[in-house]
PDB file of C-alpha atoms in Angstrom:
ATOM      1  CA  UNK A   1       0.000   0.000   0.000  1.00  0.00           C
ATOM      2  CA  UNK A   2       1.296   3.444  -0.930  1.00  0.00           C
ATOM      3  CA  UNK A   3       1.101   6.461   1.389  1.00  0.00           C
ATOM      4  CA  UNK A   4      -1.564   9.086   0.662  1.00  0.00           C
ATOM      5  CA  UNK A   5      -0.231  12.562   1.309  1.00  0.00           C
ATOM      6  CA  UNK A   6      -2.484  15.604   0.878  1.00  0.00           C
ATOM      7  CA  UNK A   7      -1.098  18.234  -1.501  1.00  0.00           C
ATOM      8  CA  UNK A   8      -0.933  20.805   1.335  1.00  0.00           C
ATOM      9  CA  UNK A   9       1.015  18.491   3.664  1.00  0.00           C
ATOM     10  CA  UNK A  10       4.743  19.103   4.107  1.00  0.00           C
ATOM     11  CA  UNK A  11       7.211  16.217   4.349  1.00  0.00           C
ATOM     12  CA  UNK A  12      10.732  17.408   5.210  1.00  0.00           C
ATOM     13  CA  UNK A  13      14.069  15.844   4.273  1.00  0.00           C
ATOM     14  CA  UNK A  14      14.947  12.522   5.816  1.00  0.00           C
ATOM     15  CA  UNK A  15      11.384  11.663   6.838  1.00  0.00           C
ATOM     16  CA  UNK A  16      10.363   8.103   5.942  1.00  0.00           C
ATOM     17  CA  UNK A  17       6.716   7.322   5.249  1.00  0.00           C
ATOM     18  CA  UNK A  18       6.150   3.627   4.645  1.00  0.00           C
ATOM     19  CA  UNK A  19       2.991   1.664   3.852  1.00  0.00           C
ATOM     20  CA  UNK A  20      -0.648   2.498   4.534  1.00  0.00           C
ATOM     21  CA  UNK A  21      -0.175   6.060   5.796  1.00  0.00           C
ATOM     22  CA  UNK A  22      -2.656   8.887   5.230  1.00  0.00           C
ATOM     23  CA  UNK A  23      -1.429  12.422   5.943  1.00  0.00           C
ATOM     24  CA  UNK A  24      -4.204  15.025   5.831  1.00  0.00           C
ATOM     25  CA  UNK A  25      -4.295  18.684   4.845  1.00  0.00           C
ATOM     26  CA  UNK A  26      -1.852  21.196   6.301  1.00  0.00           C
ATOM     27  CA  UNK A  27      -0.097  18.517   8.350  1.00  0.00           C
ATOM     28  CA  UNK A  28       3.657  18.031   8.473  1.00  0.00           C
ATOM     29  CA  UNK A  29       6.312  15.420   9.086  1.00  0.00           C
ATOM     30  CA  UNK A  30       9.643  16.916  10.142  1.00  0.00           C
ATOM     31  CA  UNK A  31      13.222  15.812   9.592  1.00  0.00           C
ATOM     32  CA  UNK A  32      14.078  12.134  10.104  1.00  0.00           C
ATOM     33  CA  UNK A  33      10.701  11.099  11.500  1.00  0.00           C
ATOM     34  CA  UNK A  34       9.595   7.558  10.594  1.00  0.00           C
ATOM     35  CA  UNK A  35       5.958   6.596  10.010  1.00  0.00           C
ATOM     36  CA  UNK A  36       5.843   2.848   9.352  1.00  0.00           C
ATOM     37  CA  UNK A  37       2.491   1.278   8.552  1.00  0.00           C
ATOM     38  CA  UNK A  38       3.559  -2.098   7.225  1.00  0.00           C
ATOM     39  CA  UNK A  39       1.028  -4.021   9.348  1.00  0.00           C
ATOM     40  CA  UNK A  40      -1.798  -1.576  10.177  1.00  0.00           C
ATOM     41  CA  UNK A  41      -2.786   1.967   9.113  1.00  0.00           C
ATOM     42  CA  UNK A  42      -1.466   5.320  10.263  1.00  0.00           C
ATOM     43  CA  UNK A  43      -3.799   8.299   9.864  1.00  0.00           C
ATOM     44  CA  UNK A  44      -2.572  11.827  10.604  1.00  0.00           C
ATOM     45  CA  UNK A  45      -5.405  14.377  10.842  1.00  0.00           C
ATOM     46  CA  UNK A  46      -5.557  17.966   9.615  1.00  0.00           C
ATOM     47  CA  UNK A  47      -3.160  20.643  10.924  1.00  0.00           C
ATOM     48  CA  UNK A  48      -1.127  18.067  12.870  1.00  0.00           C
ATOM     49  CA  UNK A  49       2.645  17.785  13.071  1.00  0.00           C
ATOM     50  CA  UNK A  50       5.097  14.977  13.659  1.00  0.00           C
ATOM     51  CA  UNK A  51       8.355  16.573  14.748  1.00  0.00           C
ATOM     52  CA  UNK A  52      11.985  15.585  14.198  1.00  0.00           C
ATOM     53  CA  UNK A  53      13.065  12.003  14.955  1.00  0.00           C
ATOM     54  CA  UNK A  54       9.641  10.691  15.982  1.00  0.00           C
ATOM     55  CA  UNK A  55       8.801   7.045  15.408  1.00  0.00           C
ATOM     56  CA  UNK A  56       5.219   6.066  14.651  1.00  0.00           C
ATOM     57  CA  UNK A  57       4.480   2.376  14.103  1.00  0.00           C
ATOM     58  CA  UNK A  58       1.186   0.579  13.607  1.00  0.00           C
ATOM     59  CA  UNK A  59       1.625  -3.036  14.663  1.00  0.00           C
ATOM     60  CA  UNK A  60      -1.492  -4.641  16.205  1.00  0.00           C
ATOM     61  CA  UNK A  61      -3.701  -1.528  16.093  1.00  0.00           C
ATOM     62  CA  UNK A  62      -4.052   1.365  13.675  1.00  0.00           C
ATOM     63  CA  UNK A  63      -2.468   4.632  14.752  1.00  0.00           C
ATOM     64  CA  UNK A  64      -5.044   7.405  14.586  1.00  0.00           C
ATOM     65  CA  UNK A  65      -3.813  10.952  15.153  1.00  0.00           C
ATOM     66  CA  UNK A  66      -6.539  13.605  15.241  1.00  0.00           C
ATOM     67  CA  UNK A  67      -6.618  17.213  14.077  1.00  0.00           C
ATOM     68  CA  UNK A  68      -4.396  19.897  15.675  1.00  0.00           C
ATOM     69  CA  UNK A  69      -2.058  17.370  17.284  1.00  0.00           C
ATOM     70  CA  UNK A  70       1.615  18.169  17.912  1.00  0.00           C
ATOM     71  CA  UNK A  71       3.914  15.205  18.461  1.00  0.00           C
ATOM     72  CA  UNK A  72       7.148  16.495  20.013  1.00  0.00           C
ATOM     73  CA  UNK A  73      10.691  15.678  18.968  1.00  0.00           C
ATOM     74  CA  UNK A  74      11.709  12.063  19.487  1.00  0.00           C
ATOM     75  CA  UNK A  75       8.333  10.778  20.687  1.00  0.00           C
ATOM     76  CA  UNK A  76       7.392   7.139  20.046  1.00  0.00           C
ATOM     77  CA  UNK A  77       3.781   6.457  19.075  1.00  0.00           C
ATOM     78  CA  UNK A  78       2.876   2.765  18.822  1.00  0.00           C
ATOM     79  CA  UNK A  79      -0.528   1.333  17.848  1.00  0.00           C
ATOM     80  CA  UNK A  80      -2.637   3.920  19.682  1.00  0.00           C
ATOM     81  CA  UNK A  81      -5.191   6.699  19.233  1.00  0.00           C
ATOM     82  CA  UNK A  82      -4.554  10.386  19.887  1.00  0.00           C
ATOM     83  CA  UNK A  83      -7.716  12.480  19.656  1.00  0.00           C
ATOM     84  CA  UNK A  84      -8.026  16.076  18.426  1.00  0.00           C
ATOM     85  CA  UNK A  85      -6.181  18.987  19.999  1.00  0.00           C
ATOM     86  CA  UNK A  86      -3.376  17.281  21.906  1.00  0.00           C
ATOM     87  CA  UNK A  87       0.317  17.867  22.524  1.00  0.00           C
ATOM     88  CA  UNK A  88       2.569  14.861  22.997  1.00  0.00           C
ATOM     89  CA  UNK A  89       5.768  16.094  24.661  1.00  0.00           C
ATOM     90  CA  UNK A  90       9.311  15.464  23.492  1.00  0.00           C
ATOM     91  CA  UNK A  91      10.475  11.916  24.091  1.00  0.00           C
ATOM     92  CA  UNK A  92       7.088  10.704  25.324  1.00  0.00           C
ATOM     93  CA  UNK A  93       6.096   7.102  24.595  1.00  0.00           C
ATOM     94  CA  UNK A  94       2.492   6.124  23.876  1.00  0.00           C
ATOM     95  CA  UNK A  95       2.157   2.339  23.849  1.00  0.00           C
ATOM     96  CA  UNK A  96      -0.064  -0.156  22.034  1.00  0.00           C
ATOM     97  CA  UNK A  97      -3.811   0.182  22.593  1.00  0.00           C
ATOM     98  CA  UNK A  98      -3.587   3.440  24.566  1.00  0.00           C
ATOM     99  CA  UNK A  99      -6.025   6.257  23.886  1.00  0.00           C
ATOM    100  CA  UNK A 100      -5.428   9.940  24.512  1.00  0.00           C
ATOM    101  CA  UNK A 101      -8.767  11.745  24.474  1.00  0.00           C
ATOM    102  CA  UNK A 102      -9.337  15.349  23.272  1.00  0.00           C
ATOM    103  CA  UNK A 103      -7.522  18.382  24.669  1.00  0.00           C
ATOM    104  CA  UNK A 104      -4.628  16.707  26.467  1.00  0.00           C
ATOM    105  CA  UNK A 105      -1.021  17.613  27.093  1.00  0.00           C
ATOM    106  CA  UNK A 106       1.290  14.664  27.663  1.00  0.00           C
ATOM    107  CA  UNK A 107       4.513  15.882  29.288  1.00  0.00           C
ATOM    108  CA  UNK A 108       7.997  15.340  27.904  1.00  0.00           C
ATOM    109  CA  UNK A 109       9.337  11.863  28.647  1.00  0.00           C
ATOM    110  CA  UNK A 110       6.013  10.508  29.919  1.00  0.00           C
ATOM    111  CA  UNK A 111       5.195   6.859  29.276  1.00  0.00           C
ATOM    112  CA  UNK A 112       1.570   5.974  28.583  1.00  0.00           C
ATOM    113  CA  UNK A 113       1.343   2.219  29.166  1.00  0.00           C
ATOM    114  CA  UNK A 114      -0.560  -0.312  27.048  1.00  0.00           C
ATOM    115  CA  UNK A 115      -4.350   0.116  26.835  1.00  0.00           C
ATOM    116  CA  UNK A 116      -4.335   3.155  29.158  1.00  0.00           C
ATOM    117  CA  UNK A 117      -7.100   5.696  28.495  1.00  0.00           C
ATOM    118  CA  UNK A 118      -6.313   9.325  29.281  1.00  0.00           C
ATOM    119  CA  UNK A 119      -9.495  11.361  29.897  1.00  0.00           C
ATOM    120  CA  UNK A 120     -10.130  14.552  27.943  1.00  0.00           C
ATOM    121  CA  UNK A 121      -8.719  17.886  29.149  1.00  0.00           C
ATOM    122  CA  UNK A 122      -5.872  16.232  31.085  1.00  0.00           C
ATOM    123  CA  UNK A 123      -2.331  17.313  31.907  1.00  0.00           C
ATOM    124  CA  UNK A 124      -0.278  14.123  32.195  1.00  0.00           C
ATOM    125  CA  UNK A 125       3.308  13.525  33.394  1.00  0.00           C
ATOM    126  CA  UNK A 126       5.485  10.733  34.676  1.00  0.00           C
ATOM    127  CA  UNK A 127       6.675   7.167  34.323  1.00  0.00           C
ATOM    128  CA  UNK A 128       4.222   5.544  34.293  1.00  0.00           C
ATOM    129  CA  UNK A 129       2.156   8.569  33.323  1.00  0.00           C
ATOM    130  CA  UNK A 130      -0.492   9.929  35.676  1.00  0.00           C
ATOM    131  CA  UNK A 131      -3.110  12.627  35.266  1.00  0.00           C
ATOM    132  CA  UNK A 132      -1.867  15.642  37.227  1.00  0.00           C
ATOM    133  CA  UNK A 133      -4.824  17.970  36.751  1.00  0.00           C
ATOM    134  CA  UNK A 134      -7.413  19.289  34.318  1.00  0.00           C
ATOM    135  CA  UNK A 135      -6.198  21.778  31.704  1.00  0.00           C
ATOM    136  CA  UNK A 136      -7.299  25.397  31.858  1.00  0.00           C
ATOM    137  CA  UNK A 137      -9.227  27.017  29.018  1.00  0.00           C
ATOM    138  CA  UNK A 138      -6.063  28.945  28.093  1.00  0.00           C
ATOM    139  CA  UNK A 139      -3.966  25.769  27.927  1.00  0.00           C
ATOM    140  CA  UNK A 140      -6.545  24.099  25.692  1.00  0.00           C
ATOM    141  CA  UNK A 141      -6.503  27.119  23.356  1.00  0.00           C
ATOM    142  CA  UNK A 142      -2.688  27.019  23.309  1.00  0.00           C
ATOM    143  CA  UNK A 143      -2.694  23.462  21.950  1.00  0.00           C
ATOM    144  CA  UNK A 144      -4.412  24.590  18.740  1.00  0.00           C
ATOM    145  CA  UNK A 145      -2.219  27.707  18.508  1.00  0.00           C
ATOM    146  CA  UNK A 146       0.873  25.503  18.771  1.00  0.00           C
ATOM    147  CA  UNK A 147      -0.334  23.262  15.938  1.00  0.00           C
ATOM    148  CA  UNK A 148      -0.954  26.313  13.732  1.00  0.00           C
ATOM    149  CA  UNK A 149       2.555  27.619  14.481  1.00  0.00           C
ATOM    150  CA  UNK A 150       3.911  24.306  13.188  1.00  0.00           C
ATOM    151  CA  UNK A 151       1.916  24.650   9.949  1.00  0.00           C
ATOM    152  CA  UNK A 152       3.900  27.842   9.288  1.00  0.00           C
ATOM    153  CA  UNK A 153       7.204  26.359  10.516  1.00  0.00           C
ATOM    154  CA  UNK A 154       6.807  23.456   8.095  1.00  0.00           C
ATOM    155  CA  UNK A 155       6.262  25.821   5.161  1.00  0.00           C
ATOM    156  CA  UNK A 156       9.294  27.875   6.194  1.00  0.00           C
ATOM    157  CA  UNK A 157      11.494  24.782   6.610  1.00  0.00           C
ATOM    158  CA  UNK A 158      10.419  23.444   3.218  1.00  0.00           C
ATOM    159  CA  UNK A 159      12.199  26.429   1.643  1.00  0.00           C
ATOM    160  CA  UNK A 160      15.480  25.865   3.516  1.00  0.00           C
ATOM    161  CA  UNK A 161      18.329  24.369   1.524  1.00  0.00           C
ATOM    162  CA  UNK A 162      20.112  21.710   3.539  1.00  0.00           C
ATOM    163  CA  UNK A 163      23.880  21.709   3.862  1.00  0.00           C
ATOM    164  CA  UNK A 164      25.657  19.404   1.424  1.00  0.00           C
ATOM    165  CA  UNK A 165      26.867  16.052   2.743  1.00  0.00           C
ATOM    166  CA  UNK A 166      30.584  15.910   3.518  1.00  0.00           C
TER     167      UNK A 166
END
């Protein structure tokens, strides 16, 4: 199966998109990220971003990433669902069968264990991850703002000429 990439999506140098992957409008995949859907599907919603060096793999379950989702540098997303309007912090790990509901911030380095469900509007940190508190209205609004910033960053980065290999 070949990836389906919307014409407004931005895929930056070094990113690898393999198999049954669908990347929706105004979404982006940054440098050296890997999206590997050789067993199940990966769907990236509208206005979402997968930042540098992330790994997304669909093994036993599809990976569904909603709209306005930011997946921070080096995160690992494995066979799980991330609903609309979420931030997954740098280096976080979301394991098989987990579900992150709408309007959540998962802190950097957090580990969401298998089949864990994170309720909507949650701030989550830790190993294993725990809900710390409910997000404020301002924090929820920031999640969407952050995703829109990355739409512009992707367009800007697309124009950058990389240094030649030595």
